[in-house]
Amino acid sequence: MKYALIKNNKVELISYESIEGYVEVNDNVFADMIKKPDGSFNYSDEFLAEQEQFRLQEETRKDYRDWE
């Protein structure tokens, strides 16, 4: 079982122990996910865009190192 501290519909922290103020969530819920109105969780578009930008930067760095 996992428990999440959710503030403003955003998962702030995850715990594997029940803590006051945390709610039980599925194992596929992680920090930085957003709780949707239907009760499901997903990453925000902004979070996904940041991750994609980071991935592209790392890919560019790798390509640059390969040219050296």
Short mmCIF file of the N, C-alpha and C atoms (twelve columns), coordinates in Angstrom:
data_MODEL
# 
_entry.id   MODEL 
# 
loop_
_atom_site.group_PDB 
_atom_site.id 
_atom_site.type_symbol 
_atom_site.label_atom_id 
_atom_site.label_alt_id 
_atom_site.label_comp_id 
_atom_site.label_asym_id 
_atom_site.label_seq_id 
_atom_site.Cartn_x 
_atom_site.Cartn_y 
_atom_site.Cartn_z 
_atom_site.pdbx_PDB_model_num 
ATOM 1   N N  . MET A 1  0.830   -1.187 0.000   1 
ATOM 2   C CA . MET A 1  0.000   0.000  0.000   1 
ATOM 3   C C  . MET A 1  0.875   1.251  0.000   1 
ATOM 4   N N  . LYS A 2  0.395   2.235  -0.718  1 
ATOM 5   C CA . LYS A 2  1.057   3.528  -0.760  1 
ATOM 6   C C  . LYS A 2  0.093   4.584  -0.241  1 
ATOM 7   N N  . TYR A 3  0.673   5.627  0.308   1 
ATOM 8   C CA . TYR A 3  -0.099  6.751  0.808   1 
ATOM 9   C C  . TYR A 3  0.514   8.026  0.244   1 
ATOM 10  N N  . ALA A 4  -0.339  8.993  -0.045  1 
ATOM 11  C CA . ALA A 4  0.143   10.233 -0.653  1 
ATOM 12  C C  . ALA A 4  -0.349  11.437 0.122   1 
ATOM 13  N N  . LEU A 5  0.520   12.423 0.229   1 
ATOM 14  C CA . LEU A 5  0.138   13.725 0.749   1 
ATOM 15  C C  . LEU A 5  -0.227  14.565 -0.462  1 
ATOM 16  N N  . ILE A 6  -1.488  14.951 -0.539  1 
ATOM 17  C CA . ILE A 6  -1.988  15.679 -1.703  1 
ATOM 18  C C  . ILE A 6  -2.374  17.086 -1.278  1 
ATOM 19  N N  . LYS A 7  -1.795  18.067 -1.960  1 
ATOM 20  C CA . LYS A 7  -2.101  19.475 -1.707  1 
ATOM 21  C C  . LYS A 7  -2.476  20.115 -3.029  1 
ATOM 22  N N  . ASN A 8  -3.623  20.774 -3.069  1 
ATOM 23  C CA . ASN A 8  -4.105  21.427 -4.298  1 
ATOM 24  C C  . ASN A 8  -4.116  20.459 -5.479  1 
ATOM 25  N N  . ASN A 9  -4.563  19.236 -5.210  1 
ATOM 26  C CA . ASN A 9  -4.665  18.161 -6.209  1 
ATOM 27  C C  . ASN A 9  -3.326  17.693 -6.754  1 
ATOM 28  N N  . LYS A 10 -2.228  18.055 -6.125  1 
ATOM 29  C CA . LYS A 10 -0.903  17.609 -6.546  1 
ATOM 30  C C  . LYS A 10 -0.310  16.698 -5.480  1 
ATOM 31  N N  . VAL A 11 0.239   15.563 -5.916  1 
ATOM 32  C CA . VAL A 11 0.883   14.630 -4.991  1 
ATOM 33  C C  . VAL A 11 2.223   15.235 -4.586  1 
ATOM 34  N N  . GLU A 12 2.334   15.586 -3.309  1 
ATOM 35  C CA . GLU A 12 3.551   16.214 -2.804  1 
ATOM 36  C C  . GLU A 12 4.563   15.168 -2.337  1 
ATOM 37  N N  . LEU A 13 4.083   14.197 -1.570  1 
ATOM 38  C CA . LEU A 13 4.964   13.184 -0.995  1 
ATOM 39  C C  . LEU A 13 4.283   11.826 -1.026  1 
ATOM 40  N N  . ILE A 14 5.089   10.773 -1.042  1 
ATOM 41  C CA . ILE A 14 4.606   9.395  -0.989  1 
ATOM 42  C C  . ILE A 14 5.177   8.739  0.259   1 
ATOM 43  N N  . SER A 15 4.377   7.878  0.888   1 
ATOM 44  C CA . SER A 15 4.831   7.104  2.038   1 
ATOM 45  C C  . SER A 15 4.311   5.679  1.900   1 
ATOM 46  N N  . TYR A 16 5.051   4.748  2.453   1 
ATOM 47  C CA . TYR A 16 4.593   3.366  2.492   1 
ATOM 48  C C  . TYR A 16 4.011   3.026  3.856   1 
ATOM 49  N N  . GLU A 17 3.933   4.019  4.719   1 
ATOM 50  C CA . GLU A 17 3.301   3.879  6.028   1 
ATOM 51  C C  . GLU A 17 2.143   4.864  6.099   1 
ATOM 52  N N  . SER A 18 1.096   4.470  6.780   1 
ATOM 53  C CA . SER A 18 -0.057  5.346  6.950   1 
ATOM 54  C C  . SER A 18 0.320   6.505  7.875   1 
ATOM 55  N N  . ILE A 19 0.133   7.703  7.396   1 
ATOM 56  C CA . ILE A 19 0.450   8.903  8.158   1 
ATOM 57  C C  . ILE A 19 -0.779  9.795  8.138   1 
ATOM 58  N N  . GLU A 20 -1.036  10.466 9.242   1 
ATOM 59  C CA . GLU A 20 -2.180  11.365 9.310   1 
ATOM 60  C C  . GLU A 20 -2.082  12.421 8.216   1 
ATOM 61  N N  . GLY A 21 -3.176  12.610 7.487   1 
ATOM 62  C CA . GLY A 21 -3.216  13.591 6.414   1 
ATOM 63  C C  . GLY A 21 -2.899  13.007 5.049   1 
ATOM 64  N N  . TYR A 22 -2.379  11.802 5.009   1 
ATOM 65  C CA . TYR A 22 -2.090  11.120 3.747   1 
ATOM 66  C C  . TYR A 22 -3.283  10.243 3.388   1 
ATOM 67  N N  . VAL A 23 -3.484  10.023 2.089   1 
ATOM 68  C CA . VAL A 23 -4.575  9.168  1.628   1 
ATOM 69  C C  . VAL A 23 -3.993  7.964  0.894   1 
ATOM 70  N N  . GLU A 24 -4.698  6.865  0.962   1 
ATOM 71  C CA . GLU A 24 -4.251  5.656  0.282   1 
ATOM 72  C C  . GLU A 24 -4.391  5.823  -1.231  1 
ATOM 73  N N  . VAL A 25 -3.359  5.426  -1.970  1 
ATOM 74  C CA . VAL A 25 -3.356  5.538  -3.428  1 
ATOM 75  C C  . VAL A 25 -2.834  4.228  -4.030  1 
ATOM 76  N N  . ASN A 26 -3.059  4.068  -5.319  1 
ATOM 77  C CA . ASN A 26 -2.544  2.902  -6.034  1 
ATOM 78  C C  . ASN A 26 -1.029  2.958  -6.128  1 
ATOM 79  N N  . ASP A 27 -0.428  1.812  -6.409  1 
ATOM 80  C CA . ASP A 27 1.023   1.736  -6.525  1 
ATOM 81  C C  . ASP A 27 1.568   2.506  -7.722  1 
ATOM 82  N N  . ASN A 28 0.716   2.844  -8.684  1 
ATOM 83  C CA . ASN A 28 1.187   3.571  -9.866  1 
ATOM 84  C C  . ASN A 28 1.072   5.089  -9.713  1 
ATOM 85  N N  . VAL A 29 0.902   5.570  -8.497  1 
ATOM 86  C CA . VAL A 29 0.851   7.008  -8.212  1 
ATOM 87  C C  . VAL A 29 2.203   7.430  -7.644  1 
ATOM 88  N N  . PHE A 30 2.720   8.555  -8.163  1 
ATOM 89  C CA . PHE A 30 4.030   9.038  -7.751  1 
ATOM 90  C C  . PHE A 30 3.967   10.535 -7.462  1 
ATOM 91  N N  . ALA A 31 5.007   11.037 -6.791  1 
ATOM 92  C CA . ALA A 31 5.098   12.464 -6.492  1 
ATOM 93  C C  . ALA A 31 5.050   13.266 -7.781  1 
ATOM 94  N N  . ASP A 32 4.494   14.448 -7.722  1 
ATOM 95  C CA . ASP A 32 4.332   15.399 -8.830  1 
ATOM 96  C C  . ASP A 32 3.159   15.067 -9.744  1 
ATOM 97  N N  . MET A 33 2.442   13.995 -9.469  1 
ATOM 98  C CA . MET A 33 1.253   13.697 -10.267 1 
ATOM 99  C C  . MET A 33 0.101   14.590 -9.804  1 
ATOM 100 N N  . ILE A 34 -0.854  14.784 -10.707 1 
ATOM 101 C CA . ILE A 34 -2.025  15.604 -10.440 1 
ATOM 102 C C  . ILE A 34 -3.243  14.687 -10.309 1 
ATOM 103 N N  . LYS A 35 -4.065  14.930 -9.296  1 
ATOM 104 C CA . LYS A 35 -5.295  14.162 -9.136  1 
ATOM 105 C C  . LYS A 35 -6.380  14.810 -9.989  1 
ATOM 106 N N  . LYS A 36 -6.916  14.030 -10.916 1 
ATOM 107 C CA . LYS A 36 -7.960  14.517 -11.812 1 
ATOM 108 C C  . LYS A 36 -9.320  14.454 -11.122 1 
ATOM 109 N N  . PRO A 37 -10.316 15.160 -11.658 1 
ATOM 110 C CA . PRO A 37 -11.650 15.154 -11.056 1 
ATOM 111 C C  . PRO A 37 -12.275 13.756 -10.968 1 
ATOM 112 N N  . ASP A 38 -11.901 12.864 -11.880 1 
ATOM 113 C CA . ASP A 38 -12.456 11.509 -11.848 1 
ATOM 114 C C  . ASP A 38 -11.750 10.597 -10.842 1 
ATOM 115 N N  . GLY A 39 -10.735 11.142 -10.122 1 
ATOM 116 C CA . GLY A 39 -10.023 10.374 -9.107  1 
ATOM 117 C C  . GLY A 39 -8.757  9.710  -9.610  1 
ATOM 118 N N  . SER A 40 -8.512  9.756  -10.917 1 
ATOM 119 C CA . SER A 40 -7.294  9.173  -11.457 1 
ATOM 120 C C  . SER A 40 -6.137  10.164 -11.311 1 
ATOM 121 N N  . PHE A 41 -4.935  9.681  -11.555 1 
ATOM 122 C CA . PHE A 41 -3.738  10.510 -11.425 1 
ATOM 123 C C  . PHE A 41 -2.957  10.483 -12.726 1 
ATOM 124 N N  . ASN A 42 -2.319  11.601 -13.053 1 
ATOM 125 C CA . ASN A 42 -1.452  11.696 -14.208 1 
ATOM 126 C C  . ASN A 42 -0.517  12.878 -13.988 1 
ATOM 127 N N  . TYR A 43 0.569   12.914 -14.752 1 
ATOM 128 C CA . TYR A 43 1.467   14.055 -14.667 1 
ATOM 129 C C  . TYR A 43 0.857   15.231 -15.408 1 
ATOM 130 N N  . SER A 44 1.136   16.438 -14.958 1 
ATOM 131 C CA . SER A 44 0.630   17.643 -15.622 1 
ATOM 132 C C  . SER A 44 1.340   17.821 -16.960 1 
ATOM 133 N N  . ASP A 45 0.713   18.556 -17.856 1 
ATOM 134 C CA . ASP A 45 1.322   18.842 -19.155 1 
ATOM 135 C C  . ASP A 45 2.641   19.588 -18.974 1 
ATOM 136 N N  . GLU A 46 2.699   20.487 -17.997 1 
ATOM 137 C CA . GLU A 46 3.923   21.241 -17.743 1 
ATOM 138 C C  . GLU A 46 5.048   20.308 -17.299 1 
ATOM 139 N N  . PHE A 47 4.720   19.370 -16.407 1 
ATOM 140 C CA . PHE A 47 5.717   18.416 -15.926 1 
ATOM 141 C C  . PHE A 47 6.244   17.576 -17.086 1 
ATOM 142 N N  . LEU A 48 5.340   17.071 -17.922 1 
ATOM 143 C CA . LEU A 48 5.736   16.247 -19.065 1 
ATOM 144 C C  . LEU A 48 6.594   17.040 -20.053 1 
ATOM 145 N N  . ALA A 49 6.255   18.315 -20.264 1 
ATOM 146 C CA . ALA A 49 7.047   19.163 -21.158 1 
ATOM 147 C C  . ALA A 49 8.451   19.376 -20.599 1 
ATOM 148 N N  . GLU A 50 8.569   19.584 -19.298 1 
ATOM 149 C CA . GLU A 50 9.885   19.747 -18.667 1 
ATOM 150 C C  . GLU A 50 10.716  18.485 -18.824 1 
ATOM 151 N N  . GLN A 51 10.095  17.335 -18.633 1 
ATOM 152 C CA . GLN A 51 10.805  16.067 -18.770 1 
ATOM 153 C C  . GLN A 51 11.285  15.858 -20.204 1 
ATOM 154 N N  . GLU A 52 10.448  16.198 -21.171 1 
ATOM 155 C CA . GLU A 52 10.826  16.069 -22.575 1 
ATOM 156 C C  . GLU A 52 11.970  17.020 -22.909 1 
ATOM 157 N N  . GLN A 53 11.922  18.230 -22.397 1 
ATOM 158 C CA . GLN A 53 12.996  19.199 -22.621 1 
ATOM 159 C C  . GLN A 53 14.309  18.675 -22.041 1 
ATOM 160 N N  . PHE A 54 14.259  18.124 -20.848 1 
ATOM 161 C CA . PHE A 54 15.452  17.557 -20.219 1 
ATOM 162 C C  . PHE A 54 15.992  16.403 -21.064 1 
ATOM 163 N N  . ARG A 55 15.109  15.535 -21.547 1 
ATOM 164 C CA . ARG A 55 15.520  14.400 -22.369 1 
ATOM 165 C C  . ARG A 55 16.220  14.876 -23.643 1 
ATOM 166 N N  . LEU A 56 15.662  15.891 -24.282 1 
ATOM 167 C CA . LEU A 56 16.254  16.424 -25.503 1 
ATOM 168 C C  . LEU A 56 17.623  17.052 -25.235 1 
ATOM 169 N N  . GLN A 57 17.752  17.753 -24.125 1 
ATOM 170 C CA . GLN A 57 19.037  18.356 -23.774 1 
ATOM 171 C C  . GLN A 57 20.092  17.274 -23.546 1 
ATOM 172 N N  . GLU A 58 19.707  16.218 -22.851 1 
ATOM 173 C CA . GLU A 58 20.648  15.123 -22.601 1 
ATOM 174 C C  . GLU A 58 21.037  14.431 -23.898 1 
ATOM 175 N N  . GLU A 59 20.105  14.261 -24.799 1 
ATOM 176 C CA . GLU A 59 20.371  13.640 -26.085 1 
ATOM 177 C C  . GLU A 59 21.344  14.507 -26.892 1 
ATOM 178 N N  . THR A 60 21.137  15.820 -26.855 1 
ATOM 179 C CA . THR A 60 22.028  16.746 -27.555 1 
ATOM 180 C C  . THR A 60 23.430  16.684 -26.964 1 
ATOM 181 N N  . ARG A 61 23.534  16.640 -25.651 1 
ATOM 182 C CA . ARG A 61 24.851  16.541 -25.000 1 
ATOM 183 C C  . ARG A 61 25.555  15.250 -25.399 1 
ATOM 184 N N  . LYS A 62 24.810  14.161 -25.425 1 
ATOM 185 C CA . LYS A 62 25.382  12.874 -25.809 1 
ATOM 186 C C  . LYS A 62 25.880  12.930 -27.255 1 
ATOM 187 N N  . ASP A 63 25.073  13.475 -28.151 1 
ATOM 188 C CA . ASP A 63 25.479  13.599 -29.545 1 
ATOM 189 C C  . ASP A 63 26.743  14.443 -29.668 1 
ATOM 190 N N  . TYR A 64 26.811  15.512 -28.902 1 
ATOM 191 C CA . TYR A 64 27.978  16.400 -28.949 1 
ATOM 192 C C  . TYR A 64 29.222  15.645 -28.478 1 
ATOM 193 N N  . ARG A 65 29.105  14.881 -27.390 1 
ATOM 194 C CA . ARG A 65 30.248  14.115 -26.886 1 
ATOM 195 C C  . ARG A 65 30.692  13.073 -27.907 1 
ATOM 196 N N  . ASP A 66 29.750  12.490 -28.628 1 
ATOM 197 C CA . ASP A 66 30.091  11.493 -29.640 1 
ATOM 198 C C  . ASP A 66 30.875  12.101 -30.798 1 
ATOM 199 N N  . TRP A 67 30.703  13.387 -31.070 1 
ATOM 200 C CA . TRP A 67 31.415  14.054 -32.159 1 
ATOM 201 C C  . TRP A 67 32.857  14.375 -31.792 1 
ATOM 202 N N  . GLU A 68 33.129  14.463 -30.522 1 
ATOM 203 C CA . GLU A 68 34.472  14.844 -30.083 1 
ATOM 204 C C  . GLU A 68 35.473  13.735 -30.337 1 
# 
